[in-house]
Amino acid sequence: MSSILIIDDEDKYLELCRRFMPEHEFVGPARNHQQAMQILARSRRSIDLVLLDVHFDIPNEDLLPEDKSALLAKGDAERVHERLRRSQGLQILDRLRRRYPDLPVIVMTALDDLPLEADAERLHAEDYTYLLDDEYLDARALKVQVEGILARDQRSSADDEGPFYWGTAPAMADLRRRLAILARGQLPVIIQGETGTGKSLLAREYIHPHSQRTGPFMAVDLSTIPSELMAAQLFGVVKGAYTGASSSREGVLARAHGGTLFLDEIGNLALELQKSLLLVLQEGGYRPVGSVEERTADIKLVVATNENLAQMVRSGRFREDLFMRLNPSTAVTLPSLRQRRDDFQHLLEFFLERVCQGGYNRDLLMQYAEQRGLWAPAEQERLRVTVGRKVPIKPDPRRIHLLLHQNSYNLLQDFDWPGNFRQFEMVLSNLVTFTLVELVDRVDQIEPVESEDGELEARPDVIVIQPRTIRDLLRPFAEAGLGEPVAELGDDLIEDSEGLRLRVRVSPAESLNAVSCEVERQYLERLYHHFAGDLSRVAEFLLADPESGRKVQLRMNQLGIKLRELKRSRAG
């Protein structure tokens, strides 16, 4: 049973939910912002979800904002108060996000003339809905949304430990939900994203298992197949079809029957074969090269590209009818590593743990553990590997902690990573190898000898990652123009007579406001770390007022910066 808080000025939705979702506990309704905050202050840990109405017909003094003088000075008091009533739920959501940035919220309204989409997304609502004043339809719509959100929040930890790291960002949660739905349908799925973002991994490890299909998963990278061999590779070939076809061979369409076919770099598919693939999607049939017999193709098609297919259609390099058949309206785009900086600490932990659990690095870790009397796991067991910027308080013989200096962490976080997660994993794997080889091969020379007074506390569970090793691993990419210049990466913040200078990254977005908010997020996070997490010092620097730390905190919350995550990263 989950606990759901309703914030509404009426009882209608509370009664509706209690009647049609008796398996959950419904709290409230809170009639205004103040009552909602009081309930959350008492019961936040037990509240799993908030249902928030938009229109509140409540007394003027209960409306947000508390200070309405600026608004009243610009317009008629009655109109100002009516506008505030019509948008009061969004005002409350803004306050909720400042205090409880991770609390799932569904925004709802029965008013047709209250557009929710832009504001709900801007304020990071988990979902939003327009109610129809029909008990059955409204109850079912709300139940679908409620159960979907609760199911995502309650998914097992084992599901999160798969080879694809989803992270904590709301955008990734939305992507996961969308793919889980698309996987079950018959329609094709387009996965877009830069090279190295995990498109093939996602298709194999998430879409195919969720498709509920019993056949195999087959993958073909079209960028690696010569154009003259592409037809045979996809559709198969009969003996004697052309010179060199000494035997009949099945294509991947036949081998993927009943399962999933993943075509990577679909933009490389020759135009004449695009029509053949279109017929497969339209009619479910195809002919092997040199055959007059039609075969049946029962596949879930997933395609991937790092190109803009719509642009290829406009330039005549991709068939428009195939593009439309590939279901472009539901295409998903995997974010680059640069776009997942909020999850960087978790991504670092995830990939370092992964590169330490197999192959040569696991062997090195086992040798390191055995040499220093740490716990050595059996073949099917795992030695826990953590990473952070501080030495853990207590030794743990069943864990090895990789210690990064703050500058080294910044170096990794600020690098452009043009190869994305593939490049990231490779660099981290090399980093572990270079670090451990030195420690394993020279154990007798490098381990400190304990003094006679016995005051030296041995910490073999901690391995220091040398900053030079990271810089040396990244330098070749930078020198080849495949990342930011390494020489500049250490200059995270530079202090001069005029203040602090820092680098920020500007990327295209859907609006100028989104661009400026992203820039503001970057410099506020840098200043937070520069001033050791002391918001009063940040406020003193920015506003010349150390008492304005609360203003800085509220602005960071508005921008979606999770102070809890920043504190955790500093503690790490």
Coordinates of C-alpha atoms in Angstrom, one line a residue:
M1 CA 0.0 0.0 0.0
S2 CA 1.3 3.4 -0.9
S3 CA 0.5 6.8 0.7
I4 CA -0.7 9.5 -1.6
L5 CA -1.2 13.1 -0.6
I6 CA -4.0 15.1 -2.4
I7 CA -3.7 18.8 -2.5
D8 CA -7.1 20.3 -3.6
D9 CA -9.6 22.8 -2.3
E10 CA -12.4 20.3 -2.8
D11 CA -13.2 16.7 -1.7
K12 CA -14.2 15.4 -5.2
Y13 CA -10.9 13.9 -6.2
L14 CA -10.3 12.4 -2.8
E15 CA -13.6 10.6 -2.8
L16 CA -13.0 9.4 -6.4
C17 CA -9.6 8.0 -5.5
R18 CA -10.7 6.3 -2.3
R19 CA -13.6 4.6 -4.2
F20 CA -11.6 3.4 -7.2
M21 CA -8.1 2.9 -5.6
P22 CA -8.9 1.4 -2.1
E23 CA -5.5 -0.4 -2.1
H24 CA -3.8 2.9 -1.4
E25 CA -3.9 5.3 1.6
F26 CA -5.0 8.8 0.6
V27 CA -3.9 11.7 2.8
G28 CA -5.6 15.1 2.9
P29 CA -6.8 16.9 1.0
A30 CA -4.6 19.8 1.9
R31 CA -6.6 22.9 1.0
N32 CA -3.6 25.3 0.3
H33 CA 0.1 25.5 0.3
Q34 CA 0.5 25.9 4.0
Q35 CA -1.5 22.8 4.9
A36 CA 0.4 20.8 2.3
M37 CA 3.7 21.8 3.8
Q38 CA 2.5 21.0 7.3
I39 CA 1.5 17.5 6.2
L40 CA 4.8 16.9 4.4
A41 CA 6.8 18.1 7.3
R42 CA 5.1 15.5 9.5
S43 CA 4.9 12.6 6.9
R44 CA 7.3 13.2 4.1
R45 CA 9.0 9.8 4.4
S46 CA 5.7 8.0 4.1
I47 CA 4.3 10.1 1.2
D48 CA 5.0 8.3 -2.1
L49 CA 3.1 10.5 -4.5
V50 CA 1.2 13.8 -4.7
L51 CA -2.0 14.5 -6.7
L52 CA -2.2 18.3 -7.2
D53 CA -5.1 20.2 -8.6
V54 CA -4.5 23.5 -10.4
H55 CA -7.5 25.7 -9.7
F56 CA -8.0 26.7 -6.0
D57 CA -11.1 28.7 -5.1
I58 CA -9.7 29.8 -1.7
P59 CA -9.5 33.1 0.2
N60 CA -7.1 35.7 -1.1
E61 CA -4.9 35.6 1.9
D62 CA -4.3 31.9 1.4
L63 CA -3.1 32.3 -2.2
L64 CA 0.6 32.2 -3.2
P65 CA 2.6 34.3 -3.4
E66 CA 2.3 35.7 0.2
D67 CA 3.5 39.1 -1.0
K68 CA 1.2 40.2 -3.8
S69 CA 2.0 43.9 -3.7
A70 CA 4.0 43.8 -6.9
L71 CA 1.3 42.0 -8.8
L72 CA -1.5 44.2 -7.4
A73 CA 0.5 47.3 -8.4
K74 CA 0.3 46.2 -12.1
G75 CA -3.4 45.3 -12.4
D76 CA -6.9 45.2 -11.1
A77 CA -7.0 43.3 -7.7
E78 CA -9.9 41.1 -8.7
R79 CA -8.3 40.0 -11.9
V80 CA -4.9 39.4 -10.1
H81 CA -6.6 37.2 -7.5
E82 CA -8.5 35.2 -10.1
R83 CA -5.4 34.6 -12.1
L84 CA -3.7 33.3 -9.0
R85 CA -6.6 31.0 -8.2
R86 CA -6.5 29.5 -11.7
S87 CA -2.7 28.8 -11.4
Q88 CA -2.5 28.2 -7.7
G89 CA -1.5 24.5 -8.2
L90 CA 1.5 25.5 -10.3
Q91 CA 2.5 28.1 -7.6
I92 CA 2.3 25.2 -5.0
L93 CA 4.3 22.9 -7.3
D94 CA 7.0 25.5 -7.5
R95 CA 7.3 25.6 -3.7
L96 CA 7.2 21.8 -3.5
R97 CA 10.1 21.5 -6.0
R98 CA 12.2 23.9 -3.9
R99 CA 11.7 21.8 -0.7
Y100 CA 11.1 18.3 -2.1
P101 CA 12.8 18.1 -5.5
D102 CA 12.4 14.3 -5.8
L103 CA 8.8 14.0 -4.7
P104 CA 6.7 12.6 -7.6
V105 CA 3.8 14.9 -8.4
I106 CA 0.8 14.5 -10.9
V107 CA -0.8 17.8 -11.8
M108 CA -4.5 17.6 -12.7
T109 CA -7.3 19.9 -13.8
A110 CA -10.8 19.7 -15.1
L111 CA -10.6 23.1 -16.8
D112 CA -10.2 22.9 -20.6
D113 CA -8.7 26.4 -20.8
L114 CA -5.8 25.7 -18.5
P115 CA -2.8 24.5 -20.6
L116 CA -0.6 22.3 -18.4
E117 CA 2.1 20.9 -20.6
A118 CA 4.7 23.6 -20.6
D119 CA 4.4 24.6 -16.9
A120 CA 4.2 21.0 -15.7
E121 CA 7.4 20.1 -17.6
R122 CA 9.2 23.3 -16.5
L123 CA 8.4 22.5 -12.9
H124 CA 9.4 18.8 -13.2
A125 CA 6.0 17.3 -12.6
E126 CA 6.1 13.6 -12.9
D127 CA 3.0 13.7 -15.1
Y128 CA -0.1 15.8 -15.8
T129 CA -3.7 15.0 -16.8
Y130 CA -6.9 16.7 -17.9
L131 CA -9.9 15.2 -16.1
L132 CA -13.2 14.9 -17.9
D133 CA -15.8 15.0 -15.1
D134 CA -16.6 11.4 -15.9
E135 CA -16.0 9.1 -12.9
Y136 CA -15.1 6.0 -14.8
L137 CA -12.8 7.6 -17.3
D138 CA -11.2 9.9 -14.7
A139 CA -10.6 7.1 -12.3
R140 CA -9.0 4.8 -14.9
A141 CA -6.8 7.6 -16.3
L142 CA -5.6 8.5 -12.8
K143 CA -5.1 4.9 -11.9
V144 CA -2.9 4.3 -14.9
Q145 CA -0.7 7.2 -14.0
V146 CA -0.5 6.5 -10.3
E147 CA 0.3 2.8 -10.7
G148 CA 2.9 3.6 -13.4
I149 CA 4.7 6.0 -11.3
L150 CA 4.6 3.8 -8.1
A151 CA 5.8 0.8 -10.1
R152 CA 8.8 2.8 -11.4
D153 CA 9.7 4.0 -8.0
Q154 CA 9.4 0.6 -6.5
R155 CA 11.3 -1.4 -9.1
S156 CA 13.8 -3.8 -7.7
S157 CA 17.4 -2.9 -7.2
A158 CA 18.3 -5.9 -9.4
D159 CA 16.7 -4.2 -12.3
D160 CA 18.9 -1.2 -11.7
E161 CA 22.0 -3.3 -11.7
G162 CA 21.8 -4.2 -15.4
P163 CA 24.4 -3.3 -18.0
F164 CA 22.7 0.0 -18.9
Y165 CA 22.8 2.6 -16.1
W166 CA 19.6 4.7 -16.0
G167 CA 20.5 7.1 -13.2
T168 CA 18.3 9.4 -11.2
A169 CA 17.4 12.2 -13.6
P170 CA 13.7 12.6 -14.4
A171 CA 14.4 12.6 -18.2
M172 CA 16.0 9.1 -17.9
A173 CA 13.0 7.8 -15.9
D174 CA 10.7 9.1 -18.7
L175 CA 12.9 7.5 -21.3
R176 CA 12.8 4.2 -19.5
R177 CA 9.0 4.3 -19.2
R178 CA 8.6 5.2 -22.9
L179 CA 10.9 2.3 -24.0
A180 CA 9.1 -0.2 -21.8
I181 CA 5.9 0.7 -23.6
L182 CA 7.4 0.8 -27.1
A183 CA 9.2 -2.6 -26.6
R184 CA 5.9 -4.5 -26.1
G185 CA 4.3 -3.2 -29.3
Q186 CA 4.7 -4.5 -32.9
L187 CA 5.8 -1.1 -34.3
P188 CA 9.5 -0.4 -35.0
V189 CA 11.6 1.6 -32.6
I190 CA 14.2 4.3 -33.6
I191 CA 17.0 4.9 -31.2
Q192 CA 18.9 8.1 -31.8
G193 CA 22.1 9.3 -30.2
E194 CA 25.8 10.0 -30.5
T195 CA 28.3 7.2 -31.0
G196 CA 29.0 5.4 -27.8
T197 CA 25.8 6.3 -25.9
G198 CA 24.7 2.7 -25.6
K199 CA 22.1 2.2 -28.4
S200 CA 23.0 -1.4 -29.2
L201 CA 23.2 -2.2 -25.5
L202 CA 19.8 -0.7 -24.9
A203 CA 18.3 -2.7 -27.7
R204 CA 19.8 -6.0 -26.6
E205 CA 19.5 -5.7 -22.8
Y206 CA 16.3 -3.7 -22.4
I207 CA 14.0 -3.5 -25.5
H208 CA 14.4 -7.2 -26.5
P209 CA 13.7 -8.6 -22.9
H210 CA 10.7 -6.3 -22.5
S211 CA 9.3 -7.2 -26.0
Q212 CA 8.1 -10.5 -24.5
R213 CA 9.1 -12.2 -27.8
T214 CA 10.5 -15.7 -27.6
G215 CA 12.8 -15.6 -30.6
P216 CA 16.5 -14.5 -30.6
F217 CA 18.1 -11.1 -30.7
M218 CA 20.0 -10.5 -33.9
A219 CA 22.2 -7.4 -34.5
V220 CA 23.7 -6.0 -37.7
D221 CA 25.9 -3.0 -38.0
L222 CA 25.2 -1.7 -41.5
S223 CA 28.2 0.6 -41.5
T224 CA 30.5 -2.5 -41.6
I225 CA 28.9 -4.3 -44.5
P226 CA 29.9 -3.6 -48.1
S227 CA 26.9 -2.4 -50.1
E228 CA 27.1 -5.4 -52.5
L229 CA 26.8 -7.9 -49.6
M230 CA 24.1 -6.1 -47.7
A231 CA 21.1 -7.8 -49.4
A232 CA 22.5 -11.3 -48.8
Q233 CA 23.3 -10.4 -45.2
L234 CA 19.8 -9.1 -44.5
F235 CA 17.6 -11.4 -46.7
G236 CA 19.7 -14.4 -47.3
V237 CA 20.8 -15.9 -50.6
V238 CA 20.1 -19.1 -52.6
K239 CA 22.9 -21.2 -54.1
G240 CA 24.0 -19.9 -57.5
A241 CA 22.3 -16.5 -57.2
Y242 CA 25.6 -14.8 -58.2
T243 CA 29.2 -15.7 -58.7
G244 CA 30.6 -16.9 -55.4
A245 CA 27.2 -18.0 -53.9
S246 CA 28.3 -21.6 -53.6
S247 CA 25.6 -22.5 -51.0
S248 CA 22.4 -21.2 -49.7
R249 CA 22.6 -19.0 -46.6
E250 CA 19.9 -17.6 -44.3
G251 CA 19.9 -13.8 -43.7
V252 CA 19.4 -12.1 -40.3
L253 CA 15.7 -11.7 -41.1
A254 CA 15.3 -15.5 -41.0
R255 CA 17.5 -15.9 -37.9
A256 CA 15.7 -13.2 -36.0
H257 CA 12.2 -14.8 -36.7
G258 CA 10.0 -14.5 -33.7
G259 CA 12.5 -12.2 -32.0
T260 CA 14.2 -8.8 -32.4
L261 CA 16.3 -7.5 -35.3
F262 CA 18.5 -4.6 -34.5
L263 CA 19.9 -2.6 -37.4
D264 CA 22.6 -0.2 -36.3
E265 CA 23.5 2.8 -38.5
I266 CA 20.3 2.4 -40.5
G267 CA 21.3 5.5 -42.5
N268 CA 23.9 3.3 -44.3
L269 CA 21.2 1.1 -45.8
A270 CA 21.3 1.4 -49.6
L271 CA 18.3 3.0 -51.3
E272 CA 17.4 0.0 -53.3
L273 CA 17.3 -2.1 -50.1
Q274 CA 15.3 0.5 -48.2
K275 CA 12.3 -0.5 -50.5
S276 CA 12.8 -4.2 -49.6
L277 CA 12.8 -3.4 -45.9
L278 CA 9.7 -1.3 -46.4
L279 CA 7.9 -4.3 -47.8
V280 CA 9.0 -6.4 -44.8
L281 CA 7.3 -3.8 -42.5
Q282 CA 4.2 -3.4 -44.6
E283 CA 3.5 -6.9 -45.7
G284 CA 5.6 -9.1 -43.4
G285 CA 7.4 -10.9 -46.3
Y286 CA 10.6 -10.9 -48.3
R287 CA 12.5 -12.9 -50.9
P288 CA 16.1 -14.1 -50.4
V289 CA 18.5 -13.0 -53.2
G290 CA 18.0 -15.2 -56.2
S291 CA 14.8 -16.8 -54.9
V292 CA 11.2 -16.5 -56.2
E293 CA 9.8 -18.0 -52.9
E294 CA 8.5 -15.5 -50.4
R295 CA 9.4 -15.9 -46.8
T296 CA 7.5 -14.6 -43.7
A297 CA 9.3 -12.2 -41.4
D298 CA 8.0 -12.0 -37.8
I299 CA 10.3 -9.6 -36.1
K300 CA 10.4 -6.7 -33.7
L301 CA 12.5 -4.1 -35.7
V302 CA 14.8 -1.7 -33.7
V303 CA 17.0 0.7 -35.7
A304 CA 19.7 3.1 -34.5
T305 CA 21.4 6.1 -36.0
N306 CA 23.6 9.0 -35.0
E307 CA 22.4 10.9 -38.1
N308 CA 19.4 13.0 -38.6
L309 CA 17.1 10.7 -40.7
A310 CA 14.6 13.6 -41.4
Q311 CA 17.5 15.6 -42.9
M312 CA 18.5 12.5 -44.9
V313 CA 15.0 12.3 -46.3
R314 CA 15.1 16.0 -47.3
S315 CA 18.4 15.5 -49.1
G316 CA 17.1 12.3 -50.9
R317 CA 19.4 9.9 -49.1
F318 CA 16.6 8.1 -47.3
R319 CA 13.2 7.1 -48.4
E320 CA 10.4 9.1 -47.0
D321 CA 8.0 6.2 -46.9
L322 CA 10.4 4.0 -45.0
F323 CA 11.1 6.8 -42.6
M324 CA 7.4 7.2 -41.8
R325 CA 7.1 3.4 -41.5
L326 CA 9.9 3.3 -38.9
N327 CA 7.6 5.2 -36.5
P328 CA 9.5 8.5 -36.2
S329 CA 6.9 10.1 -33.8
T330 CA 8.1 7.7 -31.0
A331 CA 11.8 7.9 -31.7
V332 CA 13.9 8.1 -28.5
T333 CA 17.2 9.9 -28.2
L334 CA 19.9 8.7 -25.7
P335 CA 21.7 11.6 -24.0
S336 CA 25.4 11.9 -24.3
L337 CA 27.7 11.7 -21.3
R338 CA 28.0 15.5 -21.4
Q339 CA 24.3 15.8 -21.0
R340 CA 24.3 13.5 -17.9
R341 CA 26.5 15.5 -15.6
D342 CA 24.0 15.4 -12.8
D343 CA 24.5 11.7 -12.7
F344 CA 28.3 11.8 -13.1
Q345 CA 29.2 10.5 -9.6
H346 CA 26.8 7.6 -10.1
L347 CA 28.1 6.9 -13.6
L348 CA 31.6 6.9 -12.3
E349 CA 30.7 4.4 -9.6
F350 CA 28.8 2.2 -12.0
F351 CA 31.4 2.0 -14.7
L352 CA 34.4 1.6 -12.3
E353 CA 32.5 -1.2 -10.6
R354 CA 31.9 -2.8 -14.0
V355 CA 35.4 -2.6 -15.3
C356 CA 36.7 -4.1 -12.0
Q357 CA 34.5 -7.2 -12.1
G358 CA 35.9 -9.1 -15.1
G359 CA 39.0 -10.0 -17.1
Y360 CA 42.4 -8.7 -16.3
N361 CA 41.3 -6.0 -13.8
R362 CA 39.5 -8.6 -11.6
D363 CA 42.7 -10.7 -11.6
L364 CA 44.7 -7.7 -10.6
L365 CA 42.2 -6.8 -7.8
M366 CA 42.4 -10.4 -6.5
Q367 CA 46.2 -10.3 -6.4
Y368 CA 46.1 -6.9 -4.7
A369 CA 43.6 -8.2 -2.1
E370 CA 45.5 -11.4 -1.4
Q371 CA 48.9 -9.5 -1.1
R372 CA 47.5 -7.2 1.6
G373 CA 45.3 -9.7 3.5
L374 CA 42.0 -8.4 2.3
W375 CA 39.0 -10.6 1.6
A376 CA 39.4 -12.4 -1.7
P377 CA 36.0 -13.4 -3.2
A378 CA 35.3 -16.8 -4.8
E379 CA 34.7 -17.0 -8.6
Q380 CA 31.0 -16.2 -8.4
E381 CA 31.4 -13.5 -5.7
R382 CA 32.1 -9.8 -6.1
L383 CA 34.6 -7.6 -4.3
R384 CA 32.7 -4.3 -3.8
V385 CA 34.5 -1.3 -5.5
T386 CA 33.6 2.2 -4.6
V387 CA 35.0 5.6 -5.7
G388 CA 35.1 9.0 -4.1
R389 CA 37.1 12.1 -3.1
K390 CA 37.5 11.3 0.6
V391 CA 39.0 8.4 2.6
P392 CA 36.2 6.3 4.1
I393 CA 36.1 6.6 7.9
K394 CA 36.3 2.9 8.7
P395 CA 38.3 0.2 6.8
D396 CA 36.3 -2.5 5.2
P397 CA 38.1 -5.7 4.2
R398 CA 35.3 -6.6 1.7
R399 CA 35.6 -3.3 -0.2
I400 CA 38.2 -1.5 -2.1
H401 CA 37.8 2.3 -2.4
L402 CA 39.4 4.2 -5.3
L403 CA 40.4 7.7 -4.1
L404 CA 40.3 10.6 -6.5
H405 CA 41.6 14.1 -5.8
Q406 CA 39.0 16.8 -6.5
N407 CA 41.1 18.1 -9.5
S408 CA 41.2 14.6 -10.9
Y409 CA 37.4 14.3 -10.5
N410 CA 36.9 17.6 -12.2
L411 CA 39.2 16.5 -15.0
L412 CA 37.0 13.5 -15.7
Q413 CA 33.8 15.3 -15.3
D414 CA 34.7 18.3 -17.5
F415 CA 36.2 16.3 -20.4
D416 CA 34.0 16.3 -23.5
W417 CA 34.0 12.5 -23.9
P418 CA 33.2 12.6 -27.7
G419 CA 33.1 8.8 -27.6
N420 CA 30.6 8.9 -24.8
F421 CA 30.2 5.9 -22.5
R422 CA 32.2 3.6 -24.7
Q423 CA 35.2 5.9 -24.4
F424 CA 34.5 6.5 -20.8
E425 CA 34.5 2.8 -19.9
M426 CA 37.7 2.2 -21.9
V427 CA 39.5 5.0 -20.1
L428 CA 38.4 3.9 -16.7
S429 CA 39.4 0.3 -17.5
N430 CA 42.9 1.5 -18.5
L431 CA 43.0 3.7 -15.4
V432 CA 42.3 0.7 -13.1
T433 CA 44.9 -1.4 -14.9
F434 CA 47.7 1.1 -14.8
T435 CA 47.0 1.8 -11.2
L436 CA 46.9 -1.8 -10.0
V437 CA 49.8 -3.1 -12.0
E438 CA 52.2 -0.8 -10.2
L439 CA 50.7 -1.7 -6.8
V440 CA 50.8 -5.5 -7.5
D441 CA 54.2 -5.7 -9.1
R442 CA 56.0 -3.6 -6.6
V443 CA 54.2 -4.5 -3.4
D444 CA 57.5 -5.0 -1.4
Q445 CA 58.9 -1.6 -2.4
I446 CA 55.8 0.7 -2.1
E447 CA 53.9 -0.5 1.0
P448 CA 55.0 1.7 4.0
V449 CA 56.8 -0.1 6.8
E450 CA 55.0 0.3 10.1
S451 CA 57.0 2.3 12.7
E452 CA 58.1 0.8 16.0
D453 CA 55.5 2.8 18.0
G454 CA 52.8 1.2 15.8
E455 CA 51.1 4.5 15.1
L456 CA 50.8 4.1 11.4
E457 CA 47.3 2.9 10.5
A458 CA 47.3 0.7 7.5
R459 CA 44.6 1.3 4.9
P460 CA 45.0 -1.3 2.2
D461 CA 41.3 -1.0 1.4
V462 CA 42.0 2.5 -0.2
I463 CA 43.8 2.9 -3.5
V464 CA 44.9 6.4 -4.5
I465 CA 44.4 7.2 -8.2
Q466 CA 47.3 9.3 -9.3
P467 CA 46.2 12.5 -11.1
R468 CA 49.0 12.1 -13.6
T469 CA 47.6 8.8 -14.8
I470 CA 44.3 10.4 -15.6
R471 CA 45.9 13.2 -17.4
D472 CA 48.1 10.9 -19.5
L473 CA 45.1 8.7 -20.5
L474 CA 43.1 11.8 -21.7
R475 CA 45.9 13.7 -23.4
P476 CA 46.0 11.6 -26.6
F477 CA 42.3 12.3 -27.2
A478 CA 42.7 16.0 -26.6
E479 CA 45.8 16.2 -28.8
A480 CA 43.8 14.5 -31.6
G481 CA 41.0 17.1 -31.2
L482 CA 38.7 14.5 -29.6
G483 CA 38.0 16.4 -26.4
E484 CA 38.7 19.6 -24.5
P485 CA 42.4 20.5 -24.2
V486 CA 43.8 18.7 -21.2
A487 CA 45.9 21.7 -20.2
E488 CA 42.7 23.7 -19.7
L489 CA 40.8 21.1 -17.8
G490 CA 42.5 21.7 -14.5
D491 CA 41.7 25.4 -14.6
D492 CA 38.2 24.8 -13.1
L493 CA 38.1 28.1 -11.3
I494 CA 40.6 31.0 -11.6
E495 CA 40.7 33.8 -9.1
D496 CA 41.9 37.2 -10.2
S497 CA 41.5 40.8 -9.2
E498 CA 38.1 41.1 -10.7
G499 CA 36.6 37.9 -9.1
L500 CA 36.4 34.3 -10.3
R501 CA 36.6 33.1 -13.8
L502 CA 35.3 29.7 -14.7
R503 CA 34.5 27.8 -17.9
V504 CA 30.9 26.9 -18.8
R505 CA 29.6 24.8 -21.7
V506 CA 26.9 26.3 -23.9
S507 CA 24.8 23.8 -25.9
P508 CA 21.7 24.3 -28.1
A509 CA 18.3 23.9 -26.4
E510 CA 14.7 24.5 -27.2
S511 CA 14.7 28.1 -25.9
L512 CA 17.1 30.9 -24.8
N513 CA 15.7 30.5 -21.3
A514 CA 16.7 26.8 -21.3
V515 CA 20.2 27.7 -22.5
S516 CA 20.7 30.4 -19.8
C517 CA 19.3 28.1 -17.1
E518 CA 21.9 25.4 -18.0
V519 CA 24.7 28.0 -17.8
E520 CA 23.4 29.1 -14.4
R521 CA 23.3 25.5 -13.2
Q522 CA 26.9 25.0 -14.2
Y523 CA 28.3 28.0 -12.4
L524 CA 26.2 27.5 -9.2
E525 CA 27.4 23.9 -8.9
R526 CA 31.0 25.0 -9.4
L527 CA 30.7 27.8 -6.8
Y528 CA 29.1 25.3 -4.4
H529 CA 32.1 23.0 -4.6
H530 CA 34.6 26.0 -4.6
F531 CA 33.2 27.3 -1.3
A532 CA 33.1 23.7 0.2
G533 CA 29.3 23.5 0.2
D534 CA 28.8 26.7 2.3
L535 CA 25.9 28.6 0.7
S536 CA 26.4 31.6 2.9
R537 CA 29.8 32.1 1.3
V538 CA 28.3 31.6 -2.2
A539 CA 25.7 34.3 -1.3
E540 CA 28.4 36.6 0.0
F541 CA 30.3 36.2 -3.3
L542 CA 27.3 36.6 -5.6
L543 CA 25.1 39.0 -3.6
A544 CA 27.6 40.6 -1.1
D545 CA 25.3 39.3 1.6
P546 CA 26.2 36.1 3.6
E547 CA 22.7 36.1 5.1
S548 CA 21.2 35.3 1.6
G549 CA 22.2 31.6 1.6
R550 CA 18.6 30.7 1.5
K551 CA 18.0 32.7 -1.7
V552 CA 20.9 30.8 -3.3
Q553 CA 19.4 27.5 -2.2
L554 CA 16.0 28.3 -3.5
R555 CA 17.4 29.3 -6.9
M556 CA 19.4 26.1 -7.1
N557 CA 16.2 24.1 -6.3
Q558 CA 14.3 26.1 -9.0
L559 CA 17.0 25.1 -11.5
G560 CA 16.7 21.4 -10.6
I561 CA 20.0 21.2 -8.8
K562 CA 19.8 18.5 -6.2
L563 CA 21.7 19.7 -3.1
R564 CA 21.5 16.2 -1.6
E565 CA 23.4 14.8 -4.6
L566 CA 26.0 17.6 -4.4
K567 CA 26.5 17.0 -0.7
R568 CA 26.8 13.3 -1.3
S569 CA 29.4 13.9 -4.1
R570 CA 31.4 16.1 -1.7
A571 CA 31.2 13.4 1.0
G572 CA 32.4 10.8 -1.5

